[in-house]
Amino acid sequence: MDVRNCKKCGKLFNFTGEPLCPACAKELESKFFEVRTYIYDNPKASMSTVAEEMDVPIQQIKKWVRQERLAFTKDSGISIECENCGRAILTGRYCSECKKKMTNQFSSMYQEKEQQHASGIKASSKGKMRFLGE
């Protein structure tokens, strides 16, 4: 059992992957729904306005946007940067072009490994069954 101090209130709690105790996590989740409602009601509000009005740090709002829990409209003027190229995006961690590039890289790496694995099996076994002691 891993016991840690809550990052917000300092109380000890059983760590489950989140740096907040259950009470603070519940409070933060409640704040998330308030922020989401505020953004829905005020779609053109700036991120600093949302943070100020809702008493939530801008970093927390950005975290929710990166987790794709919050998204701003195109006409809101609010965006965050792609973690790879720095291009402005409305939600998530990467822009669509970087996502495509990464997907292509991963699939080509997977295909290369599959080909290496298949050719390695054919070359080593030569289609014959092997037994111990031969």
C-alpha atoms as a PDB file:
ATOM      1  CA  MET A   1       0.000   0.000   0.000  1.00  0.00           C
ATOM      2  CA  ASP A   2       1.442   3.350  -1.074  1.00  0.00           C
ATOM      3  CA  VAL A   3       0.521   6.205   1.275  1.00  0.00           C
ATOM      4  CA  ARG A   4       1.193   9.790   0.187  1.00  0.00           C
ATOM      5  CA  ASN A   5       0.298  13.350   1.073  1.00  0.00           C
ATOM      6  CA  CYS A   6      -2.368  15.125  -0.963  1.00  0.00           C
ATOM      7  CA  LYS A   7      -0.863  17.854  -3.170  1.00  0.00           C
ATOM      8  CA  LYS A   8      -3.708  20.199  -2.307  1.00  0.00           C
ATOM      9  CA  CYS A   9      -4.602  19.718   1.371  1.00  0.00           C
ATOM     10  CA  GLY A  10      -1.607  17.728   2.639  1.00  0.00           C
ATOM     11  CA  LYS A  11      -3.641  14.883   4.179  1.00  0.00           C
ATOM     12  CA  LEU A  12      -2.354  11.308   4.001  1.00  0.00           C
ATOM     13  CA  PHE A  13      -4.231   8.990   1.644  1.00  0.00           C
ATOM     14  CA  ASN A  14      -3.812   5.694  -0.203  1.00  0.00           C
ATOM     15  CA  PHE A  15      -2.202   6.626  -3.518  1.00  0.00           C
ATOM     16  CA  THR A  16      -4.113   5.349  -6.557  1.00  0.00           C
ATOM     17  CA  GLY A  17      -2.303   7.236  -9.306  1.00  0.00           C
ATOM     18  CA  GLU A  18      -3.878  10.643  -8.706  1.00  0.00           C
ATOM     19  CA  PRO A  19      -1.851  13.081  -6.544  1.00  0.00           C
ATOM     20  CA  LEU A  20      -5.010  14.223  -4.732  1.00  0.00           C
ATOM     21  CA  CYS A  21      -6.891  12.639  -1.860  1.00  0.00           C
ATOM     22  CA  PRO A  22     -10.436  11.428  -2.663  1.00  0.00           C
ATOM     23  CA  ALA A  23     -12.038  14.530  -1.106  1.00  0.00           C
ATOM     24  CA  CYS A  24      -9.888  16.967  -3.122  1.00  0.00           C
ATOM     25  CA  ALA A  25     -10.329  14.877  -6.283  1.00  0.00           C
ATOM     26  CA  LYS A  26     -14.107  15.025  -5.818  1.00  0.00           C
ATOM     27  CA  GLU A  27     -13.924  18.794  -5.298  1.00  0.00           C
ATOM     28  CA  LEU A  28     -11.796  19.189  -8.447  1.00  0.00           C
ATOM     29  CA  GLU A  29     -14.243  17.070 -10.453  1.00  0.00           C
ATOM     30  CA  SER A  30     -17.112  19.247  -9.234  1.00  0.00           C
ATOM     31  CA  LYS A  31     -15.107  22.336 -10.283  1.00  0.00           C
ATOM     32  CA  PHE A  32     -14.581  20.775 -13.719  1.00  0.00           C
ATOM     33  CA  PHE A  33     -18.341  20.518 -14.297  1.00  0.00           C
ATOM     34  CA  GLU A  34     -18.788  24.147 -13.203  1.00  0.00           C
ATOM     35  CA  VAL A  35     -16.053  25.281 -15.623  1.00  0.00           C
ATOM     36  CA  ARG A  36     -17.539  23.209 -18.449  1.00  0.00           C
ATOM     37  CA  THR A  37     -20.963  24.766 -17.852  1.00  0.00           C
ATOM     38  CA  TYR A  38     -19.440  28.268 -17.722  1.00  0.00           C
ATOM     39  CA  ILE A  39     -17.632  27.712 -21.044  1.00  0.00           C
ATOM     40  CA  TYR A  40     -20.833  26.350 -22.598  1.00  0.00           C
ATOM     41  CA  ASP A  41     -22.761  29.437 -21.421  1.00  0.00           C
ATOM     42  CA  ASN A  42     -19.926  31.851 -22.365  1.00  0.00           C
ATOM     43  CA  PRO A  43     -18.285  30.377 -25.483  1.00  0.00           C
ATOM     44  CA  LYS A  44     -16.285  33.522 -26.275  1.00  0.00           C
ATOM     45  CA  ALA A  45     -14.754  33.930 -22.811  1.00  0.00           C
ATOM     46  CA  SER A  46     -10.952  33.967 -22.709  1.00  0.00           C
ATOM     47  CA  MET A  47      -9.030  31.370 -20.746  1.00  0.00           C
ATOM     48  CA  SER A  48      -7.915  33.977 -18.219  1.00  0.00           C
ATOM     49  CA  THR A  49     -11.524  35.122 -17.776  1.00  0.00           C
ATOM     50  CA  VAL A  50     -12.667  31.542 -17.215  1.00  0.00           C
ATOM     51  CA  ALA A  51      -9.852  30.986 -14.711  1.00  0.00           C
ATOM     52  CA  GLU A  52     -10.620  34.209 -12.867  1.00  0.00           C
ATOM     53  CA  GLU A  53     -14.405  33.813 -12.813  1.00  0.00           C
ATOM     54  CA  MET A  54     -14.317  30.146 -11.813  1.00  0.00           C
ATOM     55  CA  ASP A  55     -11.338  30.452  -9.429  1.00  0.00           C
ATOM     56  CA  VAL A  56      -9.379  27.721 -11.229  1.00  0.00           C
ATOM     57  CA  PRO A  57      -5.707  27.974 -12.260  1.00  0.00           C
ATOM     58  CA  ILE A  58      -5.088  28.362 -15.998  1.00  0.00           C
ATOM     59  CA  GLN A  59      -2.786  25.330 -15.808  1.00  0.00           C
ATOM     60  CA  GLN A  60      -5.714  23.190 -14.622  1.00  0.00           C
ATOM     61  CA  ILE A  61      -7.882  24.395 -17.506  1.00  0.00           C
ATOM     62  CA  LYS A  62      -5.056  23.589 -19.949  1.00  0.00           C
ATOM     63  CA  LYS A  63      -4.724  20.136 -18.374  1.00  0.00           C
ATOM     64  CA  TRP A  64      -8.428  19.455 -18.956  1.00  0.00           C
ATOM     65  CA  VAL A  65      -8.094  20.673 -22.558  1.00  0.00           C
ATOM     66  CA  ARG A  66      -5.052  18.409 -23.133  1.00  0.00           C
ATOM     67  CA  GLN A  67      -7.013  15.482 -21.672  1.00  0.00           C
ATOM     68  CA  GLU A  68      -9.757  16.343 -24.203  1.00  0.00           C
ATOM     69  CA  ARG A  69     -12.268  16.847 -21.425  1.00  0.00           C
ATOM     70  CA  LEU A  70     -12.721  20.495 -22.434  1.00  0.00           C
ATOM     71  CA  ALA A  71     -12.734  21.988 -25.907  1.00  0.00           C
ATOM     72  CA  PHE A  72     -13.117  25.559 -27.066  1.00  0.00           C
ATOM     73  CA  THR A  73     -14.870  26.676 -30.234  1.00  0.00           C
ATOM     74  CA  LYS A  74     -12.953  28.096 -33.194  1.00  0.00           C
ATOM     75  CA  ASP A  75     -14.526  31.527 -32.764  1.00  0.00           C
ATOM     76  CA  SER A  76     -13.572  31.710 -29.068  1.00  0.00           C
ATOM     77  CA  GLY A  77     -10.007  32.712 -29.935  1.00  0.00           C
ATOM     78  CA  ILE A  78      -8.638  30.325 -27.305  1.00  0.00           C
ATOM     79  CA  SER A  79      -6.142  27.650 -28.229  1.00  0.00           C
ATOM     80  CA  ILE A  80      -3.251  25.661 -26.827  1.00  0.00           C
ATOM     81  CA  GLU A  81      -0.080  24.569 -28.592  1.00  0.00           C
ATOM     82  CA  CYS A  82       0.623  21.199 -30.189  1.00  0.00           C
ATOM     83  CA  GLU A  83       3.258  19.492 -28.025  1.00  0.00           C
ATOM     84  CA  ASN A  84       5.197  18.465 -31.124  1.00  0.00           C
ATOM     85  CA  CYS A  85       5.200  21.399 -33.549  1.00  0.00           C
ATOM     86  CA  GLY A  86       3.686  24.280 -31.545  1.00  0.00           C
ATOM     87  CA  ARG A  87       0.739  24.858 -33.904  1.00  0.00           C
ATOM     88  CA  ALA A  88      -2.456  26.198 -32.285  1.00  0.00           C
ATOM     89  CA  ILE A  89      -5.034  23.498 -31.464  1.00  0.00           C
ATOM     90  CA  LEU A  90      -8.396  23.573 -29.689  1.00  0.00           C
ATOM     91  CA  THR A  91      -8.099  20.351 -27.684  1.00  0.00           C
ATOM     92  CA  GLY A  92      -5.780  17.395 -27.107  1.00  0.00           C
ATOM     93  CA  ARG A  93      -2.000  17.197 -27.173  1.00  0.00           C
ATOM     94  CA  TYR A  94      -1.178  17.119 -30.884  1.00  0.00           C
ATOM     95  CA  CYS A  95      -2.441  18.753 -34.085  1.00  0.00           C
ATOM     96  CA  SER A  96      -4.012  16.562 -36.767  1.00  0.00           C
ATOM     97  CA  GLU A  97      -0.873  16.613 -38.941  1.00  0.00           C
ATOM     98  CA  CYS A  98       1.382  15.460 -36.092  1.00  0.00           C
ATOM     99  CA  LYS A  99      -1.150  12.750 -35.200  1.00  0.00           C
ATOM    100  CA  LYS A 100      -1.058  11.510 -38.807  1.00  0.00           C
ATOM    101  CA  LYS A 101       2.755  11.526 -38.865  1.00  0.00           C
ATOM    102  CA  MET A 102       2.959   9.606 -35.589  1.00  0.00           C
ATOM    103  CA  THR A 103       0.350   7.102 -36.737  1.00  0.00           C
ATOM    104  CA  ASN A 104       2.265   6.509 -39.970  1.00  0.00           C
ATOM    105  CA  GLN A 105       5.550   6.131 -38.075  1.00  0.00           C
ATOM    106  CA  PHE A 106       4.049   3.641 -35.637  1.00  0.00           C
ATOM    107  CA  SER A 107       2.367   1.598 -38.350  1.00  0.00           C
ATOM    108  CA  SER A 108       5.541   1.495 -40.475  1.00  0.00           C
ATOM    109  CA  MET A 109       7.571   0.430 -37.412  1.00  0.00           C
ATOM    110  CA  TYR A 110       5.010  -2.286 -36.710  1.00  0.00           C
ATOM    111  CA  GLN A 111       5.126  -3.499 -40.315  1.00  0.00           C
ATOM    112  CA  GLU A 112       8.946  -3.584 -40.246  1.00  0.00           C
ATOM    113  CA  LYS A 113       8.904  -5.642 -37.053  1.00  0.00           C
ATOM    114  CA  GLU A 114       6.323  -8.015 -38.532  1.00  0.00           C
ATOM    115  CA  GLN A 115       8.461  -8.483 -41.648  1.00  0.00           C
ATOM    116  CA  GLN A 116      11.615  -9.036 -39.577  1.00  0.00           C
ATOM    117  CA  HIS A 117       9.807 -11.518 -37.376  1.00  0.00           C
ATOM    118  CA  ALA A 118       8.327 -13.414 -40.325  1.00  0.00           C
ATOM    119  CA  SER A 119      11.616 -13.535 -42.235  1.00  0.00           C
ATOM    120  CA  GLY A 120      13.485 -14.531 -39.059  1.00  0.00           C
ATOM    121  CA  ILE A 121      11.192 -17.502 -38.497  1.00  0.00           C
ATOM    122  CA  LYS A 122      11.463 -18.680 -42.101  1.00  0.00           C
ATOM    123  CA  ALA A 123      15.261 -18.386 -42.175  1.00  0.00           C
ATOM    124  CA  SER A 124      15.879 -20.145 -38.887  1.00  0.00           C
ATOM    125  CA  SER A 125      13.410 -23.022 -39.075  1.00  0.00           C
ATOM    126  CA  LYS A 126      13.426 -23.584 -42.844  1.00  0.00           C
ATOM    127  CA  GLY A 127       9.989 -25.089 -42.541  1.00  0.00           C
ATOM    128  CA  LYS A 128      11.164 -28.025 -40.412  1.00  0.00           C
ATOM    129  CA  MET A 129      10.028 -29.080 -36.987  1.00  0.00           C
ATOM    130  CA  ARG A 130      12.799 -29.148 -34.371  1.00  0.00           C
ATOM    131  CA  PHE A 131      13.125 -31.562 -31.462  1.00  0.00           C
ATOM    132  CA  LEU A 132      15.394 -31.412 -28.435  1.00  0.00           C
ATOM    133  CA  GLY A 133      18.382 -33.726 -28.592  1.00  0.00           C
ATOM    134  CA  GLU A 134      18.803 -33.677 -32.374  1.00  0.00           C
END
